[in-house]
Structures are given as C-alpha cells and as structure tokens.
Short mmCIF file of C-alpha atoms in Angstrom, two decimals:
data_model
loop_
_atom_site.label_atom_id
_atom_site.label_comp_id
_atom_site.label_asym_id
_atom_site.label_seq_id
_atom_site.Cartn_x
_atom_site.Cartn_y
_atom_site.Cartn_z
CA UNK Y 1 6.12 -72.13 48.36
CA UNK Y 2 5.10 -73.39 45.18
CA UNK Y 3 3.10 -76.45 45.03
CA UNK Y 4 2.60 -77.09 41.44
CA UNK Y 5 3.19 -75.20 37.97
CA UNK Y 6 0.69 -75.87 34.79
CA UNK Y 7 1.93 -74.69 31.52
CA UNK Y 8 -0.94 -74.01 29.36
CA UNK Y 9 -1.16 -72.78 25.42
CA UNK Y 10 -3.13 -69.95 23.84
CA UNK Y 11 -6.30 -72.04 23.27
CA UNK Y 12 -6.43 -73.22 26.77
CA UNK Y 13 -4.92 -76.51 26.75
CA UNK Y 14 -2.87 -77.76 29.70
CA UNK Y 15 0.15 -79.68 27.81
CA UNK Y 16 2.54 -80.01 30.78
CA UNK Y 17 2.36 -79.93 34.65
CA UNK Y 18 4.69 -80.51 37.39
CA UNK Y 19 3.98 -81.46 41.19
CA UNK Y 20 6.69 -80.83 43.81
CA UNK Y 21 4.41 -81.60 47.23
CA UNK Y 22 1.35 -83.08 46.46
CA UNK Y 23 -0.82 -83.60 43.37
CA UNK Y 24 -3.21 -81.03 42.66
CA UNK Y 25 -6.17 -81.54 40.18
CA UNK Y 26 -6.18 -79.52 37.04
CA UNK Y 27 -9.64 -78.39 37.97
CA UNK Y 28 -8.05 -75.72 39.84
CA UNK Y 29 -7.05 -73.95 36.85
CA UNK Y 30 -11.05 -73.30 36.06
CA UNK Y 31 -10.85 -70.05 38.10
CA UNK Y 32 -8.26 -69.10 35.47
CA UNK Y 33 -9.76 -69.97 32.58
CA UNK Y 34 -12.92 -67.73 33.67
CA UNK Y 35 -10.50 -64.98 33.97
CA UNK Y 36 -9.07 -65.53 30.79
CA UNK Y 37 -12.82 -65.53 28.84
CA UNK Y 38 -13.14 -62.14 30.71
CA UNK Y 39 -9.99 -60.58 29.68
CA UNK Y 40 -9.79 -58.77 26.09
CA UNK Y 41 -6.23 -59.77 25.57
CA UNK Y 42 -4.21 -62.38 27.12
CA UNK Y 43 -1.86 -59.79 28.65
CA UNK Y 44 -4.77 -58.62 30.55
CA UNK Y 45 -5.78 -61.47 32.60
CA UNK Y 46 -4.98 -60.68 36.50
CA UNK Y 47 -1.66 -62.08 37.35
CA UNK Y 48 -2.71 -63.12 41.08
CA UNK Y 49 -6.04 -64.77 41.20
CA UNK Y 50 -7.53 -66.01 44.65
CA UNK Y 51 -9.49 -69.22 44.92
CA UNK Y 52 -11.20 -70.58 47.89
CA UNK Y 53 -8.25 -72.62 49.03
CA UNK Y 54 -5.38 -71.90 46.51
CA UNK Y 55 -3.67 -68.71 44.78
CA UNK Y 56 -3.13 -68.73 41.04
CA UNK Y 57 -0.28 -66.82 39.85
CA UNK Y 58 0.32 -66.39 36.30
CA UNK Y 59 2.40 -64.89 33.76
CA UNK Y 60 2.29 -64.60 29.74
CA UNK Y 61 5.27 -65.22 27.49
CA UNK Y 62 5.54 -66.54 23.95
CA UNK Y 63 1.89 -67.16 23.93
CA UNK Y 64 1.81 -69.58 26.60
CA UNK Y 65 0.67 -69.25 30.16
CA UNK Y 66 2.86 -70.19 33.17
CA UNK Y 67 0.46 -70.71 36.04
CA UNK Y 68 1.64 -71.75 39.64
CA UNK Y 69 -0.37 -72.91 42.31
CA UNK Y 70 0.31 -71.71 45.93
CA UNK Y 71 -1.52 -72.77 49.06
CA UNK Y 72 0.25 -70.33 51.61
CA UNK Y 73 0.26 -66.55 51.20
CA UNK Y 74 3.53 -65.20 49.46
CA UNK Y 75 4.96 -62.13 47.83
CA UNK Y 76 3.35 -62.14 44.52
CA UNK Y 77 6.40 -60.81 42.64
CA UNK Y 78 8.83 -63.31 44.15
CA UNK Y 79 6.68 -66.17 42.31
CA UNK Y 80 6.50 -64.11 39.11
CA UNK Y 81 10.41 -63.57 38.78
CA UNK Y 82 10.60 -67.39 39.18
CA UNK Y 83 8.52 -68.14 36.63
CA UNK Y 84 10.18 -65.70 34.14
CA UNK Y 85 13.37 -67.46 35.25
CA UNK Y 86 11.62 -70.94 33.90
CA UNK Y 87 10.81 -69.04 30.74
CA UNK Y 88 14.22 -67.84 30.56
CA UNK Y 89 15.76 -70.91 31.14
CA UNK Y 90 13.93 -72.84 28.49
CA UNK Y 91 14.75 -70.31 26.01
CA UNK Y 92 18.25 -70.32 26.85
CA UNK Y 93 18.56 -74.03 26.44
CA UNK Y 94 16.30 -74.61 23.45
CA UNK Y 95 16.55 -71.34 21.47
CA UNK Y 96 12.68 -70.97 21.77
CA UNK Y 97 10.05 -71.09 24.32
CA UNK Y 98 7.17 -72.74 22.53
CA UNK Y 99 4.63 -75.43 22.93
CA UNK Y 100 6.14 -77.69 20.15
CA UNK Y 101 9.78 -77.23 21.49
CA UNK Y 102 8.86 -77.79 25.20
CA UNK Y 103 7.03 -81.15 23.84
CA UNK Y 104 9.99 -82.43 22.23
CA UNK Y 105 12.44 -81.72 24.97
CA UNK Y 106 9.98 -82.75 27.52
CA UNK Y 107 12.15 -84.85 29.54
CA UNK Y 108 15.04 -82.14 30.02
CA UNK Y 109 12.15 -79.67 30.88
CA UNK Y 110 11.17 -81.68 33.84
CA UNK Y 111 14.87 -82.40 34.81
CA UNK Y 112 15.55 -78.28 34.83
CA UNK Y 113 12.10 -77.91 37.02
CA UNK Y 114 13.39 -80.56 39.17
CA UNK Y 115 16.58 -78.58 40.13
CA UNK Y 116 15.32 -75.19 39.85
CA UNK Y 117 12.60 -75.92 42.71
CA UNK Y 118 13.36 -77.76 45.91
CA UNK Y 119 10.29 -78.94 47.60
CA UNK Y 120 8.38 -75.94 46.23
CA UNK Y 121 11.45 -73.27 46.86
CA UNK Y 122 13.67 -72.19 44.31
CA UNK Y 123 17.30 -73.65 44.38
CA UNK Y 124 19.28 -73.17 41.09
CA UNK Y 125 17.99 -70.79 38.80
CA UNK Y 126 21.44 -69.56 37.28
CA UNK Y 127 21.73 -70.78 33.55
CA UNK Y 128 25.64 -71.54 33.58
CA UNK Y 129 25.03 -73.68 37.09
CA UNK Y 130 22.30 -75.68 35.65
CA UNK Y 131 24.17 -76.48 32.77
CA UNK Y 132 26.57 -78.40 34.97
CA UNK Y 133 24.01 -80.36 36.18
CA UNK Y 134 22.02 -80.95 33.34
CA UNK Y 135 23.75 -80.80 29.66
CA UNK Y 136 21.78 -79.15 27.03
CA UNK Y 137 20.72 -81.60 24.24
CA UNK Y 138 22.44 -82.08 21.39
CA UNK Y 139 22.01 -84.39 18.36
CA UNK Y 140 25.01 -86.70 19.35
CA UNK Y 141 24.26 -86.83 22.99
CA UNK Y 142 20.84 -87.74 22.25
CA UNK Y 143 21.74 -90.65 20.11
CA UNK Y 144 24.27 -91.79 22.81
CA UNK Y 145 21.62 -91.56 25.46
CA UNK Y 146 19.09 -93.43 23.50
CA UNK Y 147 21.99 -96.32 22.84
CA UNK Y 148 23.68 -96.33 26.28
CA UNK Y 149 20.10 -95.51 28.47
CA UNK Y 150 21.90 -92.14 29.81
CA UNK Y 151 20.79 -89.17 30.63
CA UNK Y 152 21.76 -85.38 30.26
CA UNK Y 153 22.22 -85.12 34.39
CA UNK Y 154 25.69 -84.52 35.50
CA UNK Y 155 27.33 -87.04 37.73
CA UNK Y 156 29.12 -84.29 40.00
CA UNK Y 157 27.65 -81.19 41.75
CA UNK Y 158 28.38 -77.82 40.12
CA UNK Y 159 31.68 -76.08 41.41
CA UNK Y 160 30.03 -72.82 41.63
CA UNK Y 161 27.35 -74.34 44.44
CA UNK Y 162 30.06 -75.05 46.83
CA UNK Y 163 31.74 -71.57 46.95
CA UNK Y 164 30.08 -68.22 48.04
CA UNK Y 165 29.77 -67.42 44.32
CA UNK Y 166 27.11 -69.86 43.28
CA UNK Y 167 26.52 -67.63 39.76
CA UNK Y 168 29.82 -68.54 38.27
CA UNK Y 169 31.49 -71.79 38.16
CA UNK Y 170 35.09 -72.27 38.71
CA UNK Y 171 37.96 -72.71 36.35
CA UNK Y 172 36.29 -70.52 33.35
CA UNK Y 173 39.00 -70.19 30.61
CA UNK Y 174 38.51 -68.35 27.16
CA UNK Y 175 41.34 -67.84 24.36
CA UNK Y 176 39.58 -64.27 23.58
CA UNK Y 177 38.06 -62.66 26.48
CA UNK Y 178 35.05 -60.32 25.47
CA UNK Y 179 32.05 -58.60 27.65
CA UNK Y 180 28.86 -56.94 25.97
CA UNK Y 181 26.34 -54.92 27.48
CA UNK Y 182 22.73 -54.23 25.78
CA UNK Y 183 20.81 -51.42 27.18
CA UNK Y 184 17.02 -51.94 26.04
CA UNK Y 185 14.48 -49.44 27.24
CA UNK Y 186 10.78 -49.40 26.54
CA UNK Y 187 8.62 -46.30 26.48
CA UNK Y 188 4.99 -46.71 28.38
CA UNK Y 189 3.19 -43.38 27.32
CA UNK Y 190 -0.33 -42.10 27.06
CA UNK Y 191 -1.10 -39.12 24.71
CA UNK Y 192 -4.23 -37.15 24.35
CA UNK Y 193 -5.59 -36.30 20.72
CA UNK Y 194 -3.40 -33.41 20.45
CA UNK Y 195 -0.43 -35.29 20.95
CA UNK Y 196 0.36 -33.85 24.53
CA UNK Y 197 1.93 -36.55 26.72
CA UNK Y 198 -0.47 -37.17 29.52
CA UNK Y 199 1.80 -39.94 31.38
CA UNK Y 200 5.14 -41.45 30.39
CA UNK Y 201 7.88 -43.55 31.84
CA UNK Y 202 10.80 -45.80 30.64
CA UNK Y 203 11.18 -49.50 31.76
CA UNK Y 204 14.99 -50.49 30.97
CA UNK Y 205 17.10 -53.20 31.52
CA UNK Y 206 20.81 -53.91 30.91
CA UNK Y 207 21.43 -57.37 29.32
CA UNK Y 208 25.20 -58.78 29.58
CA UNK Y 209 27.18 -61.30 28.04
CA UNK Y 210 30.59 -61.76 29.70
CA UNK Y 211 32.75 -64.33 28.59
CA UNK Y 212 36.14 -63.60 30.68
CA UNK Y 213 38.67 -66.04 31.80
CA UNK Y 214 39.26 -66.60 35.84
CA UNK Y 215 36.87 -64.74 38.26
CA UNK Y 216 36.70 -61.30 36.95
CA UNK Y 217 35.91 -58.35 39.04
CA UNK Y 218 33.97 -55.77 37.01
CA UNK Y 219 32.51 -52.14 37.91
CA UNK Y 220 30.21 -50.37 35.71
CA UNK Y 221 29.39 -46.68 36.10
CA UNK Y 222 26.61 -44.50 34.71
CA UNK Y 223 26.90 -40.42 33.63
CA UNK Y 224 23.52 -39.63 35.85
CA UNK Y 225 22.44 -42.46 38.09
CA UNK Y 226 20.13 -40.38 40.07
CA UNK Y 227 17.63 -40.37 37.76
CA UNK Y 228 16.91 -43.91 38.41
CA UNK Y 229 13.77 -44.34 40.38
CA UNK Y 230 13.66 -47.98 40.96
CA UNK Y 231 16.26 -50.59 40.56
CA UNK Y 232 16.64 -54.36 40.78
CA UNK Y 233 19.88 -56.24 40.23
CA UNK Y 234 21.55 -59.57 39.65
CA UNK Y 235 22.47 -61.39 42.87
CA UNK Y 236 26.22 -60.77 41.51
CA UNK Y 237 25.92 -56.94 42.24
CA UNK Y 238 27.39 -55.29 45.44
CA UNK Y 239 24.27 -53.69 46.52
CA UNK Y 240 26.03 -51.45 49.42
CA UNK Y 241 28.38 -50.21 47.09
CA UNK Y 242 25.41 -49.17 44.86
CA UNK Y 243 24.12 -47.23 47.89
CA UNK Y 244 26.96 -45.38 48.78
CA UNK Y 245 28.56 -44.48 45.41
CA UNK Y 246 26.03 -45.35 42.65
CA UNK Y 247 28.34 -47.73 41.16
CA UNK Y 248 27.64 -51.15 39.78
CA UNK Y 249 30.54 -53.74 41.38
CA UNK Y 250 29.86 -57.29 40.55
CA UNK Y 251 31.75 -60.62 39.62
CA UNK Y 252 29.50 -61.55 36.88
CA UNK Y 253 28.17 -65.16 35.76
CA UNK Y 254 29.58 -66.83 32.85
CA UNK Y 255 27.60 -66.21 29.64
CA UNK Y 256 24.29 -64.09 29.18
CA UNK Y 257 22.42 -62.70 32.07
CA UNK Y 258 20.17 -59.90 32.89
CA UNK Y 259 22.51 -57.45 35.41
CA UNK Y 260 19.98 -54.82 36.11
CA UNK Y 261 16.36 -53.61 35.58
CA UNK Y 262 15.36 -50.09 35.97
CA UNK Y 263 12.43 -47.62 36.02
CA UNK Y 264 12.68 -43.91 34.89
CA UNK Y 265 9.45 -41.87 35.60
CA UNK Y 266 10.78 -38.00 35.15
CA UNK Y 267 7.92 -37.01 32.58
CA UNK Y 268 10.20 -34.36 30.98
CA UNK Y 269 13.01 -36.93 30.42
CA UNK Y 270 10.99 -39.00 28.31
CA UNK Y 271 10.85 -37.92 24.60
CA UNK Y 272 8.56 -39.63 22.48
CA UNK Y 273 10.07 -40.66 19.09
CA UNK Y 274 6.70 -40.46 16.98
CA UNK Y 275 3.54 -38.33 16.45
CA UNK Y 276 0.44 -39.57 15.20
CA UNK Y 277 -2.38 -37.50 13.41
CA UNK Y 278 -5.49 -39.56 13.64
CA UNK Y 279 -9.27 -38.95 12.91
CA UNK Y 280 -11.83 -41.65 13.67
CA UNK Y 281 -15.51 -40.77 13.25
CA UNK Y 282 -18.83 -42.49 13.18
CA UNK Y 283 -21.74 -40.93 11.26
CA UNK Y 284 -25.01 -40.07 13.00
CA UNK Y 285 -26.78 -41.22 9.65
CA UNK Y 286 -25.97 -44.59 8.38
CA UNK Y 287 -23.97 -47.62 9.17
CA UNK Y 288 -20.47 -46.30 8.71
CA UNK Y 289 -17.35 -44.35 9.77
CA UNK Y 290 -14.06 -42.99 8.46
CA UNK Y 291 -10.46 -43.43 9.83
CA UNK Y 292 -7.42 -41.64 8.82
CA UNK Y 293 -3.97 -42.22 10.71
CA UNK Y 294 -0.62 -40.59 9.91
CA UNK Y 295 2.36 -41.34 11.86
CA UNK Y 296 6.00 -39.54 11.47
CA UNK Y 297 9.30 -39.16 13.33
CA UNK Y 298 9.51 -36.74 16.02
CA UNK Y 299 12.53 -37.16 18.59
CA UNK Y 300 14.71 -40.06 16.80
CA UNK Y 301 18.20 -38.52 17.25
CA UNK Y 302 18.71 -39.71 13.35
CA UNK Y 303 17.79 -43.09 14.38
CA UNK Y 304 15.49 -45.38 11.97
CA UNK Y 305 12.04 -46.29 13.52
CA UNK Y 306 11.71 -50.14 13.08
CA UNK Y 307 9.16 -52.93 13.57
CA UNK Y 308 6.56 -50.17 13.60
CA UNK Y 309 2.89 -51.31 14.28
CA UNK Y 310 -0.32 -49.89 15.46
CA UNK Y 311 -3.11 -51.97 17.19
CA UNK Y 312 -6.67 -50.48 17.51
CA UNK Y 313 -9.54 -52.11 19.72
CA UNK Y 314 -12.70 -51.22 17.73
CA UNK Y 315 -15.84 -50.89 18.99
CA UNK Y 316 -17.99 -53.88 19.01
CA UNK Y 317 -20.36 -52.62 16.39
CA UNK Y 318 -17.79 -52.26 13.76
CA UNK Y 319 -18.31 -55.37 11.21
CA UNK Y 320 -15.47 -54.62 8.81
CA UNK Y 321 -13.00 -52.20 7.70
CA UNK Y 322 -12.16 -51.11 3.73
CA UNK Y 323 -8.96 -49.22 4.20
CA UNK Y 324 -5.79 -48.42 2.02
CA UNK Y 325 -2.52 -48.20 3.44
CA UNK Y 326 0.24 -46.24 1.94
CA UNK Y 327 2.73 -48.52 3.50
CA UNK Y 328 2.81 -51.95 5.14
CA UNK Y 329 -0.71 -54.24 5.53
CA UNK Y 330 -3.34 -54.31 7.63
CA UNK Y 331 -5.85 -57.19 9.08
CA UNK Y 332 -9.05 -56.74 11.00
CA UNK Y 333 -9.83 -59.56 13.23
CA UNK Y 334 -13.84 -59.81 13.36
CA UNK Y 335 -14.02 -61.85 16.06
CA UNK Y 336 -11.65 -59.71 18.60
CA UNK Y 337 -12.37 -56.79 16.78
CA UNK Y 338 -8.76 -55.67 16.47
CA UNK Y 339 -7.35 -53.88 13.85
CA UNK Y 340 -3.62 -54.07 13.20
CA UNK Y 341 -1.76 -52.03 10.88
CA UNK Y 342 1.94 -53.62 10.29
CA UNK Y 343 3.95 -50.60 8.89
CA UNK Y 344 7.61 -52.22 9.42
CA UNK Y 345 10.52 -49.72 9.08
CA UNK Y 346 9.12 -45.90 9.01
CA UNK Y 347 10.16 -43.69 5.65
CA UNK Y 348 10.71 -40.07 6.79
CA UNK Y 349 10.30 -38.79 3.26
CA UNK Y 350 6.95 -40.46 2.67
CA UNK Y 351 5.12 -40.80 5.93
CA UNK Y 352 2.87 -44.09 6.24
CA UNK Y 353 -1.10 -43.28 6.18
CA UNK Y 354 -3.96 -45.47 6.56
CA UNK Y 355 -7.37 -44.22 5.63
CA UNK Y 356 -10.56 -45.54 4.54
CA UNK Y 357 -14.26 -46.59 5.43
CA UNK Y 358 -15.60 -48.77 8.59
CA UNK Y 359 -18.85 -50.42 8.21
CA UNK Y 360 -21.15 -50.61 11.02
CA UNK Y 361 -23.73 -53.24 12.27
CA UNK Y 362 -27.01 -51.94 11.07
CA UNK Y 363 -29.40 -50.67 13.61
CA UNK Y 364 -26.39 -50.51 16.15
CA UNK Y 365 -26.05 -46.97 18.17
CA UNK Y 366 -23.27 -45.02 17.71
CA UNK Y 367 -20.18 -45.61 19.58
CA UNK Y 368 -20.09 -43.19 22.35
CA UNK Y 369 -16.21 -42.91 22.43
CA UNK Y 370 -13.65 -43.26 20.03
CA UNK Y 371 -11.06 -46.22 20.04
CA UNK Y 372 -7.66 -45.32 21.65
CA UNK Y 373 -4.68 -46.37 19.67
CA UNK Y 374 -1.48 -48.57 20.60
CA UNK Y 375 2.10 -48.06 18.98
CA UNK Y 376 4.93 -50.47 19.21
CA UNK Y 377 8.12 -49.53 17.62
CA UNK Y 378 11.61 -50.24 17.74
CA UNK Y 379 14.77 -47.96 17.23
CA UNK Y 380 17.99 -49.50 17.72
CA UNK Y 381 21.37 -47.77 19.39
CA UNK Y 382 19.10 -45.37 21.00
CA UNK Y 383 18.36 -44.90 24.88
CA UNK Y 384 15.55 -42.64 25.01
CA UNK Y 385 16.08 -41.81 28.84
CA UNK Y 386 19.81 -41.00 27.61
CA UNK Y 387 21.14 -41.99 31.07
CA UNK Y 388 22.66 -45.08 30.56
CA UNK Y 389 24.09 -44.25 27.07
CA UNK Y 390 27.36 -43.24 28.60
CA UNK Y 391 28.60 -46.17 30.67
CA UNK Y 392 32.25 -46.96 31.43
CA UNK Y 393 33.42 -50.51 32.12
CA UNK Y 394 36.70 -51.14 34.58
CA UNK Y 395 38.05 -54.58 35.09
CA UNK Y 396 39.38 -54.32 38.41
CA UNK Y 397 41.03 -57.42 38.55
CA UNK Y 398 41.00 -61.09 37.23
CA UNK Y 399 42.12 -63.97 39.39
CA UNK Y 400 41.87 -67.30 39.05
#
C-alpha cells in the first residue's frame, strides 16, 4: 500500500525518508513542492495529489509534512489516519513531534516505522504494544546501549499480539486504578458581517487515559447520542452494541488513546461563544485604510475564553499596519500579508479592541472585497454541543 514516507520541514527540506518496497526518488516530491508554492497556508496544500505514476498523500502536523507515496489506488482516509498515527506515536515516545527531536532519535524513529508498517501495510499502531517491542529511550538506556552495542528493540513478541485483544498487553497491574476522559470540541463556523451564523459544525474527540489492572470491561453512555451525525471509534469499541443501544462498550488499551471522534452538524445546537464587531475600510482617495475590531463574550456559560487569537489575510496591496491594541499584541507579516492579533485571555470587563490605519501600495487599486477574520480560542471545561458533558462510566468487570 504505502511505498515510501518522506518527512519535510516548513522550509521544504526533506530530513527523513523511509522506503518499504522499492526506493523511490526524492524527485517525486517536486509535485508536492509545486502545490505548496500555490497554497496560501501550509494547511491549504491538497492532501491528495495525483502524479503520472504515483499518488501523494500528505498531512501537516507540528510544522512538518508527512508525505506518503502510493503506487496503487487506496482509500485516502486510510493512509491519512495512518500518518496521524505515526505523528501521535512520535509525540507519545519523545514528548514532541519536531524536526530536532526526530533527528536526535532517528534510530528509534526508523525502528518504529519498521514495526508500524510491514511491506507497506499497517501492522502495529497501538502505542502500548509498540512500547513492548521498542522500549522508549531514556538516558540510562542510551548509555547502556552505547557501551554494550545493544538496541531498544525487545527480545520477545508483545503478549497482546497473540490474543484477540491486540491493543492491550496482558498482566497489567496498578496500585492505584484510575481512568480519565477528556471531551475536546472544535467549532468550525462562518458568520456574516452582522454576526448571523451562516454555517456551523462541531468536531469532537474523546481522549482517554486508562490505568486499570487486569482486563477491565467498561461502558460509557451519553445523555443524547442521537445528536451525533458521524462517529469513528477505536478498534476496542464493540460496534454492534453501539448500533443497537448507543452505548460504548470496550476493553480499553493501557494508557493514553483516542476513544472516539464525532461530528455534530445541527446548526441550532452550535452556540458561538464570542461576538465580533469589525470595520475594515479602504478609502477611494489616498493609499490608506482603517481597521477597527472589538471582541466580546457571548455564550460561554460563565467560563473564561483563553488563547484568543485573530488572524486576517490582508489584500496584497496592504504594505503595513499602524494599529493600537488595548489588549495583547499584533504582528503583520509583509511577505505573507497576514495580520495576527494575539489577545490571550478575554477580559469581559474590558473588551479587547484593535484599531488604526492601513497603508496601501501607491497607485494600487482599492481592494474589491474586505478580508475575512479567522478567530481561534479555547474554553476549558465547556462542551459547546452539550451532548457529551454528562457521561456515565461503568466498570462492568475486571478480570485477570
């Protein structure tokens, strides 16, 4: 399925490559570089590119491109999911998925890729199974391997690989048994100038950290699961019970894992947590314009809005911005024409405002359309959909 994998940094340099079948020349990445040049942002690079002899499927994570080369037609989402598993595994092993970390642990990364893919097909992608085969690097283990010529690869096959529950190792024992579930939701919404919602949807994920002894069998129920339009589960979930009862029944992996992804597209359920008053105008006479933006809380259930950031892609004619923020700070990149206003924590008593003048290129025509605003924010302990905030976890049985 997957013939080769290339890791490319933000500057376009290939710093790691892995081939499972035959060696494919780096020149195949030229098609990707052409698409990257045409894209405004790295996130806008098409995830699937067709070349005369290959398909290129990419994801963008932590300022890195994971590019896979395919020679036969395969489901693209299957490959995309595997690439995300690779990035998640690197993050789990080393605490960060960056170019410097990968270069510092290049031997372990190659060992992981060798185990995760067998002749181009996914084999072992669960973190706890991989950790039995390839031990995470430590300072002491690195010193011992250097002196003895050993490696991080284990001598025995993981116990989970020999059972019908390959995602969980056998003989797990803890002094303190605990399970944590984090419900994380992201809103994708489009608002018009008056603040009316044109489009809105919610992408949600349930991250779990389960440290229970033996072989626990858990159930997780929701207040109103019928609101989920689309769901995807970890392989541990019994899908037939979900179809019949809308209850998650599963034997969890040991440690951290993603239990479920869901999608809510009912627009009336999506409560936009902030409002924006914006005025961006360009004058007919003179190379200048005005900008005035104010942001305030709307439906936050009394929670604090954090990590608030406004991104504006300005027209090409805008040369500079002379603005005054009442909170946070702003930057304007002349090369990319991107204005970023980093507000931070939203203060309801003193609403943040950004206003000032914009300088345009002399002789350039007035921009026809005003730029759109992209708003990023974070609200802790609040589920916008309201669906998963009431969950019931039951340990049906724990057996060794």
